[in-house]
Coordinates of C-alpha atoms in Angstrom, one line a residue:
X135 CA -17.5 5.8 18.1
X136 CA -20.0 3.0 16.7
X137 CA -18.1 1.8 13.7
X138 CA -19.9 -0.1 11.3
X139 CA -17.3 -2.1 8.6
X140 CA -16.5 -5.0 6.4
X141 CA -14.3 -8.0 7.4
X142 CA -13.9 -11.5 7.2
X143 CA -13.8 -13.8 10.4
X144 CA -12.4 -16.9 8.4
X145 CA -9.5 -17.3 5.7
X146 CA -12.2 -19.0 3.2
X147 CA -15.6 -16.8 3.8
X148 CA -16.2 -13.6 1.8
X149 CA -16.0 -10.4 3.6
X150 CA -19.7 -9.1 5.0
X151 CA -20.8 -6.1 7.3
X152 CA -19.5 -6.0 10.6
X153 CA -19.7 -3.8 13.6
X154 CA -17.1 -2.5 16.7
X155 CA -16.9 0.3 18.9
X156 CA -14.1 2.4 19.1
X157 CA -12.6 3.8 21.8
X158 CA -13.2 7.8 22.6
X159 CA -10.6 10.2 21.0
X160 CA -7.7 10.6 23.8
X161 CA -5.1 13.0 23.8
X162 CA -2.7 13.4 20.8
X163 CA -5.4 11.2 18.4
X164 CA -7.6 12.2 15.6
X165 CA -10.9 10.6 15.1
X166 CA -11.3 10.7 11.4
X167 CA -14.8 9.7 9.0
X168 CA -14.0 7.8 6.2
X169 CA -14.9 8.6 2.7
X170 CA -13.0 6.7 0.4
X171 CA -10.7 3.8 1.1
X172 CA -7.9 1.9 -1.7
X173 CA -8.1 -1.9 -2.4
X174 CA -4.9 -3.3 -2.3
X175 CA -3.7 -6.7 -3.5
X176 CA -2.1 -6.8 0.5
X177 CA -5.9 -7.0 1.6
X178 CA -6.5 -9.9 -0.4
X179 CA -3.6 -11.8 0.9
X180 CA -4.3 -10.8 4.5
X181 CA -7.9 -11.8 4.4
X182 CA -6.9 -14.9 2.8
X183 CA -4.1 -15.5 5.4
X184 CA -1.8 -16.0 2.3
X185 CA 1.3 -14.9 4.4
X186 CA 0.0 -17.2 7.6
X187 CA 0.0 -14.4 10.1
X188 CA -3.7 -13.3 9.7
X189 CA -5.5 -12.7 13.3
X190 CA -9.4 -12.9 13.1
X191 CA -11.6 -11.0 12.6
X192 CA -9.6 -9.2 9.8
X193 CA -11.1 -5.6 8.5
X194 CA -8.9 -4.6 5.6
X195 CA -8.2 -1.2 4.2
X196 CA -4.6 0.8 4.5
X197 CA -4.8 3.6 1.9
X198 CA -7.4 5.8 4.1
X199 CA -8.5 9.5 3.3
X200 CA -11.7 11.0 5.3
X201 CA -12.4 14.3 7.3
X202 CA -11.3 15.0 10.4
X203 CA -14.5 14.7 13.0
X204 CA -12.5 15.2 16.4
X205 CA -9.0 16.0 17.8
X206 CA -7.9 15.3 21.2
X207 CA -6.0 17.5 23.6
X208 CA -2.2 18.3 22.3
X209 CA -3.3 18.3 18.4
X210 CA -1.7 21.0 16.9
X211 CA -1.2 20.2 13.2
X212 CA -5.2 19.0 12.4
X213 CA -8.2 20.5 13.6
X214 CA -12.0 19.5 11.9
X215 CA -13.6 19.5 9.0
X216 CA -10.1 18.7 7.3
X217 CA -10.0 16.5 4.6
X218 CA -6.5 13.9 5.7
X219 CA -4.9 10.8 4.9
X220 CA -3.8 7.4 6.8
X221 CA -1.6 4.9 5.5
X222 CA -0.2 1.5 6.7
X223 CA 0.6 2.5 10.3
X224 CA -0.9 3.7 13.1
X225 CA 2.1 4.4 15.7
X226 CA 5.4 3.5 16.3
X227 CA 7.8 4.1 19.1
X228 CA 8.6 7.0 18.1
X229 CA 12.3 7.0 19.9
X230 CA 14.1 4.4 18.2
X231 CA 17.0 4.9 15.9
X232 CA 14.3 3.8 13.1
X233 CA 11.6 5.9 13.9
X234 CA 14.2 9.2 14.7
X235 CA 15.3 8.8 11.1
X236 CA 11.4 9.0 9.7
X237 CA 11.3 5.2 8.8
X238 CA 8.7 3.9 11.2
X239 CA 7.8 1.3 9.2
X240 CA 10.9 -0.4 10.4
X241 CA 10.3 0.4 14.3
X242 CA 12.7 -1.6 16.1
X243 CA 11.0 -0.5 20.0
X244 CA 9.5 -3.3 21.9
X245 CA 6.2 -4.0 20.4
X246 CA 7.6 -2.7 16.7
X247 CA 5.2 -0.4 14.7
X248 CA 1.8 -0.6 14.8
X249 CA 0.2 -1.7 11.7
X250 CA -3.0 0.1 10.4
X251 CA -4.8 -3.1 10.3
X252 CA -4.0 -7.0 11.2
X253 CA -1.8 -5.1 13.7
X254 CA -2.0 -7.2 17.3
X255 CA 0.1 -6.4 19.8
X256 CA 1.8 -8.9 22.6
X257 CA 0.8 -9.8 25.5
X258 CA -3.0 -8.9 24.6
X259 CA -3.4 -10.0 21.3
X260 CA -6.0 -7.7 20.2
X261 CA -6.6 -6.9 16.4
X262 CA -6.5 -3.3 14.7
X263 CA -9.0 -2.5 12.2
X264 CA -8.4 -0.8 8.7
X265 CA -10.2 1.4 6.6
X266 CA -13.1 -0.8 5.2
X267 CA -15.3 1.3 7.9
X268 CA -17.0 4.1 8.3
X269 CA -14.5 5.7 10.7
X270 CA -10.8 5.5 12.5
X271 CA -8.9 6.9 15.4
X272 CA -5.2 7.8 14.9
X273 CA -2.1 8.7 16.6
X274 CA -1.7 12.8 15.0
X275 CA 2.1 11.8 13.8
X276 CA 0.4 9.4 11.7
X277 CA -2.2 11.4 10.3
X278 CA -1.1 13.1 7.0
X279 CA -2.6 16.7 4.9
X280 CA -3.9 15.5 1.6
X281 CA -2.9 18.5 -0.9
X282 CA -5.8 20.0 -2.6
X283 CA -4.8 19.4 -5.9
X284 CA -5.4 15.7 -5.5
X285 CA -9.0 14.6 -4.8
X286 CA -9.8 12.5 -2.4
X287 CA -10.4 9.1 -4.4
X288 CA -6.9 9.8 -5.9
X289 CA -5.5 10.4 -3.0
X290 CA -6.4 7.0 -1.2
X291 CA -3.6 4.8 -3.4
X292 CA -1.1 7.0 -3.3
X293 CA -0.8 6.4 0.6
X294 CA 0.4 2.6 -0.2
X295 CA 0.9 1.8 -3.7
X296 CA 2.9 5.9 -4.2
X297 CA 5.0 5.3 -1.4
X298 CA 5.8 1.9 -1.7
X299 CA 7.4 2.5 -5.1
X300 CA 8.7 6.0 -4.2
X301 CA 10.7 5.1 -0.8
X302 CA 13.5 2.5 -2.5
X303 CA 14.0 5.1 -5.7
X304 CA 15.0 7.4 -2.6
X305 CA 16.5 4.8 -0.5
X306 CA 18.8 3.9 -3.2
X307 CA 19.5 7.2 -5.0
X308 CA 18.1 7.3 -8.5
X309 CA 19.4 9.5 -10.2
X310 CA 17.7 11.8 -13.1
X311 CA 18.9 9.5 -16.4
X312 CA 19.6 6.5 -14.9
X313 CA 17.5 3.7 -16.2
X314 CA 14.4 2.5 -13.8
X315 CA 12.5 -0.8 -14.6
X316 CA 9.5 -1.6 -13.3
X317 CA 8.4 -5.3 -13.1
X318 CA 4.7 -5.9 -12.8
X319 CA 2.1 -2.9 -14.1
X320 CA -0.5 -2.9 -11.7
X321 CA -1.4 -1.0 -8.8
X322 CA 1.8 -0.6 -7.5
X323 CA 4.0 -0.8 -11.0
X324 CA 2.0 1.9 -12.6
X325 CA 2.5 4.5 -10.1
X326 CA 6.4 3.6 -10.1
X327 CA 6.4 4.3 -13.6
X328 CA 4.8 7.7 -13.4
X329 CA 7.2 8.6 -10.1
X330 CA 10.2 7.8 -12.4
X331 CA 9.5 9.8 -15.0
X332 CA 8.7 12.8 -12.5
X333 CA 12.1 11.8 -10.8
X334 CA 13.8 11.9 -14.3
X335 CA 14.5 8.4 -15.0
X336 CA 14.4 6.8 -18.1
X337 CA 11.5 4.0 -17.4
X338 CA 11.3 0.8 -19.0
X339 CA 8.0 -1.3 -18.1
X340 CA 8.6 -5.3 -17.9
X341 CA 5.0 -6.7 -18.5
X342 CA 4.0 -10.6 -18.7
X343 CA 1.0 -9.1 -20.4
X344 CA 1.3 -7.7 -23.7
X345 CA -2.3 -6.2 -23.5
X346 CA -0.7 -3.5 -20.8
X347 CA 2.0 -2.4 -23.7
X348 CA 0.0 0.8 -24.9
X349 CA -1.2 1.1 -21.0
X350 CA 2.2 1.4 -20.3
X351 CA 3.1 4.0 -22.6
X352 CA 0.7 6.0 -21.7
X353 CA 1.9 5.9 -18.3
X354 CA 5.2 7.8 -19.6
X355 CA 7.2 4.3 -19.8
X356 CA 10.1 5.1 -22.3
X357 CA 10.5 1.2 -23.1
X358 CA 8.3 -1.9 -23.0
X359 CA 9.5 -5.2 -22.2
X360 CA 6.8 -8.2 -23.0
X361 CA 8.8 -11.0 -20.7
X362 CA 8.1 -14.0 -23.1
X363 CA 9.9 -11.8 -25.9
X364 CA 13.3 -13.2 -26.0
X365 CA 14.4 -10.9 -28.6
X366 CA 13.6 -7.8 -26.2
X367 CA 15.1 -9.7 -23.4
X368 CA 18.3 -10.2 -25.4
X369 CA 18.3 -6.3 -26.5
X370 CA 17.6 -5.3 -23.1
X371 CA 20.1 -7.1 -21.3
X372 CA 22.5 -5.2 -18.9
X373 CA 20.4 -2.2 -19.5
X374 CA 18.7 -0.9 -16.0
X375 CA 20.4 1.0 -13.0
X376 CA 18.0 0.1 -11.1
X377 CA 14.7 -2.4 -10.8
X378 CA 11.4 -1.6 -9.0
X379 CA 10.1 -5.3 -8.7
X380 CA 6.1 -4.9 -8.2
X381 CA 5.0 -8.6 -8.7
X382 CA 2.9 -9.7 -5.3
X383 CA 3.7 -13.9 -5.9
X384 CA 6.4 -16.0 -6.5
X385 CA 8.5 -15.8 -9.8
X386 CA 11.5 -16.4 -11.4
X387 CA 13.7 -13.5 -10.7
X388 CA 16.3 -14.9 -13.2
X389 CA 15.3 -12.8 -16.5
X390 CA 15.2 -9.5 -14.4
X391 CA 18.3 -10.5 -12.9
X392 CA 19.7 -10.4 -16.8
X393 CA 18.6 -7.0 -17.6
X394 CA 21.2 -5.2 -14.6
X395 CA 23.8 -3.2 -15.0
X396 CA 26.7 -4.2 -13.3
X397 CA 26.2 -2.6 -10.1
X398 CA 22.7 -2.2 -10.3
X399 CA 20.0 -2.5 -7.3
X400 CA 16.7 -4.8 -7.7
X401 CA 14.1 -4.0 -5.0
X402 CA 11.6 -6.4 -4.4
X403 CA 8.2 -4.7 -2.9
X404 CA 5.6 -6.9 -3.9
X405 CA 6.3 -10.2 -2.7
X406 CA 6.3 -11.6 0.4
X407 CA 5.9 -15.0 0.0
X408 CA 9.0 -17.0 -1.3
X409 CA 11.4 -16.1 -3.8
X410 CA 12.1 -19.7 -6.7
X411 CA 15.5 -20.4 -6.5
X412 CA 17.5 -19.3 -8.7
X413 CA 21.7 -19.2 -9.8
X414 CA 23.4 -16.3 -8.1
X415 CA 26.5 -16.1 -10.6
X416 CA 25.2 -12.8 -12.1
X417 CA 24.7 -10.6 -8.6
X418 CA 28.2 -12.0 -7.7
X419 CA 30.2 -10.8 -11.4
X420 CA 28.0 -8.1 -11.7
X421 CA 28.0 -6.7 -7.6
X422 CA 24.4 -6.7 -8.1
X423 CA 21.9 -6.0 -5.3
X424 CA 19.1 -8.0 -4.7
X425 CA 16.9 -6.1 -1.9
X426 CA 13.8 -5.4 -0.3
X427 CA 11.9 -2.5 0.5
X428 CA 8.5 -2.4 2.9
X429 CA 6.5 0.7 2.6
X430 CA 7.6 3.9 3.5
X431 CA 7.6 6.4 6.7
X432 CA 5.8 9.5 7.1
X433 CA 8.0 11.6 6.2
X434 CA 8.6 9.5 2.5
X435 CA 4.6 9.5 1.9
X436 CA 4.4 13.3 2.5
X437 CA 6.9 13.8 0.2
X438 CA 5.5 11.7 -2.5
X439 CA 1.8 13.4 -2.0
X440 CA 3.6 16.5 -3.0
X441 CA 5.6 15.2 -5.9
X442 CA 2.3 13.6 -6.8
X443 CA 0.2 17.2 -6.8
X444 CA 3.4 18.8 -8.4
X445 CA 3.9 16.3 -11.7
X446 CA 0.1 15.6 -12.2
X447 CA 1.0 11.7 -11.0
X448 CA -2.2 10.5 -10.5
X449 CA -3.4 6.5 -10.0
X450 CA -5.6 5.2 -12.4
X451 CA -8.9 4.4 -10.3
X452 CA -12.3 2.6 -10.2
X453 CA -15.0 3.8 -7.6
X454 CA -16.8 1.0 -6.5
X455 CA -19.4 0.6 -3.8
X456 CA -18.6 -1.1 -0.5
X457 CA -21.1 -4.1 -1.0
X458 CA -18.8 -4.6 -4.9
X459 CA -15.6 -5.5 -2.2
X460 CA -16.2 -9.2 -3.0
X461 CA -16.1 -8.8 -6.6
X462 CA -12.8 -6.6 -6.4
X463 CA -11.0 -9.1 -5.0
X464 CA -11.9 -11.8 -7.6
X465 CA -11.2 -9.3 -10.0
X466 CA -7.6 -8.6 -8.3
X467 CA -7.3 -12.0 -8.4
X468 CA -7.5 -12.5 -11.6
X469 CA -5.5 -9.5 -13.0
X470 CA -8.6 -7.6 -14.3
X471 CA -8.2 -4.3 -12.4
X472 CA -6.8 -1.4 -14.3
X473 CA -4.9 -0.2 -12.2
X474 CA -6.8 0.2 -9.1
X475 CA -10.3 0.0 -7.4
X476 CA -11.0 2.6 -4.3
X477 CA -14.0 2.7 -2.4
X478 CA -16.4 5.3 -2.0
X479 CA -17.2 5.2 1.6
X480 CA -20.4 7.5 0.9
X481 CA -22.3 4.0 -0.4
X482 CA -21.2 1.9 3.6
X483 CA -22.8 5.4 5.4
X484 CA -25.9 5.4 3.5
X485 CA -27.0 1.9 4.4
X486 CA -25.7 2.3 8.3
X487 CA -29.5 1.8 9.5
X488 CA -30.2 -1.0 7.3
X489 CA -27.3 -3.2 7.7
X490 CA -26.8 -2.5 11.4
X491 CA -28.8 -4.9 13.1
X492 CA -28.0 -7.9 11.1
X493 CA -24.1 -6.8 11.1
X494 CA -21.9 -9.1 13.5
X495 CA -20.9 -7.6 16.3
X496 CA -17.1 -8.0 16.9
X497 CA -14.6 -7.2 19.9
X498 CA -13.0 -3.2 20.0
X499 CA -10.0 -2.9 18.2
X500 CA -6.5 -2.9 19.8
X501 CA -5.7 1.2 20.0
X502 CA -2.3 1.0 18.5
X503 CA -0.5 1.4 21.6
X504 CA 2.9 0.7 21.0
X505 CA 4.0 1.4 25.1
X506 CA 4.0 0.1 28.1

């Protein structure tokens, strides 16, 4: 399948129209076109090599709906024309204790899972591709139904920034009237608010922006915090069961760390970069725990389509066109996304004959195999 896509080659240079083949549809895959595709704040940092484990040439995109074009022998649950979904993974082992439990995302077989992009396996060293391109070939356990109450666009965050917030709510048992914070309303931070509310949680939003108060609200947050208000801070100490922590850089945990009831869980989701120290007396007097959470596994992001079509929990969305990715990120950058841009793939397709020729031609992506 000629792919045409946009990726970045270098850590520093914008991303621009490139162009791979991939390989033909074997058995148990699903070749999928692509019509829209989510921006998440994890594609800037990968393209950027924020986290230092970036392999080159990088072709973002993990929050992928299309149509199903082709099925290979063995498919049983898929079949064309049907409109699907694929998140941050592409296979797994599918036999360890991790993947046997539905949480592939923390594969523990030999090569690990296979990411959807930026995903090289050892000893080749080959690249995956995400869903910055016109189409994608998939392992059929990773391939998920999109319910037809959500459209398409909608659909494409829900894949990463839904089940990134939905999987430690699970994980860790909230319960319907506990107290759920949610630090950082952005992409991810404004989908955990909604999913709280649907899970019956009393939802407090912790902003360092007090423009996102009535944003927040309007969310269903019960509560807003504005961090620099110390009088809020002071009123809302010792006050949350539990703390989705959305915010994708370093910051001071401390102030969250205030605001826990004793016994209380803070899952950190967005940062992956390095936590500021901080004093530890309050986890230790108040058995608090501070944990992380990565994703989700198939089984979590099914469930939170459905909850999504069920409650009316939709993300708050801006089409843009694939040749506007540049802008999006500076725009991500600079907090000025509200809550979350998705491509329309429909605007890469119609310019396939006129960016072709002068689109760099880069090596096939790795397949995902995770054997062998």
């Amino acid at each position: 399948m000629h792919t045409l896509a946009y990726g970045t080659q270098e850590k520093s240079a914008s991303l621009s129209p490139v162009q791979f083949t991939r390989q033909p549809v074997r058995a148990g895959e699903v070749e999928i076109e692509i019509t829209h595709c989510g921006v998440c704040h994890s594609d800037l940092h990968q393209a950027r090599d924020d986290w230092s484990n970036t392999v080159y040439p990088c072709v973002p995109g993990h929050e992928i709906i299309g149509k199903v074009t082709r099925v290979g022998d063995g498919v049983s649950k898929f079949s064309e024309g049907e409109t699907v979904g694929v998140g941050c993974m592409v296979n797994s082992c599918q036999a360890c204790e991790a993947c046997r439990r539905g949480e592939e995302q923390y594969c523990s077989g030999p090569k690990s899972c296979t990411l959807t992009y930026n995903g090289p396996k050892i000893p080749d060293g080959t690249n995956t591709y995400g869903g910055y391109a016109t189409g994608i070939t998939v392992r059929e356990e990773f391939v998920l139904n999109i319910p037809d109450a959500i459209s398409p666009a909608e659909a494409a965050p829900i894949l990463c920034a839904g089940v990134t917030t939905y999987s430690p709510m699970k994980h860790w048992n909230l319960q319907k009237g506990q107290s759920l914070g949610v630090a950082g309303i952005g992409g991810l931070g404004h989908m955990a608010v909604q999913i709280g509310k649907a899970l019956g949680a009393s939802v407090t939003a912790l902003t360092t922006s007090a423009d996102k108060s009535d944003l927040a609200r309007e969310l269903g947050a019960d509560t807003v915090i504005v961090m620099s208000d110390e009088t809020a801070l002071k009123d809302g100490a010792r006050s949350l069961d539990m703390l989705i922590d959305t915010i994708p850089y370093a910051h001071d945990i401390t102030p969250y760390i205030k605001l826990m009831k004793p016994g209380g869980v803070i899952a950190l989701v967005g940062n992956f970069i390095e936590m500021p120290a901080f004093v530890p007396a309050d986890l230790v007097f108040h058995r608090l725990t501070l944990a992380g959470s990565l994703i989700g596994g198939i089984t979590d992001t099914a469930e939170v389509l459905e909850l999504c079509a069920e409650h009316g929990i939709r993300p708050q969305i801006e089409l843009i066109d694939m040749d506007g990715i540049n802008e999006a990120f500076k725009r991500m950058e600079g907090e000025d996304v509200r809550f979350r841009h998705v491509i329309d793939m429909s605007s890469l397709k119609s310019r396939r004959d006129e960016l072709t020729p002068e689109a760099s031609e880069i090596a096939a992506p790795n397949r995902g195999d995770v054997t062998g």
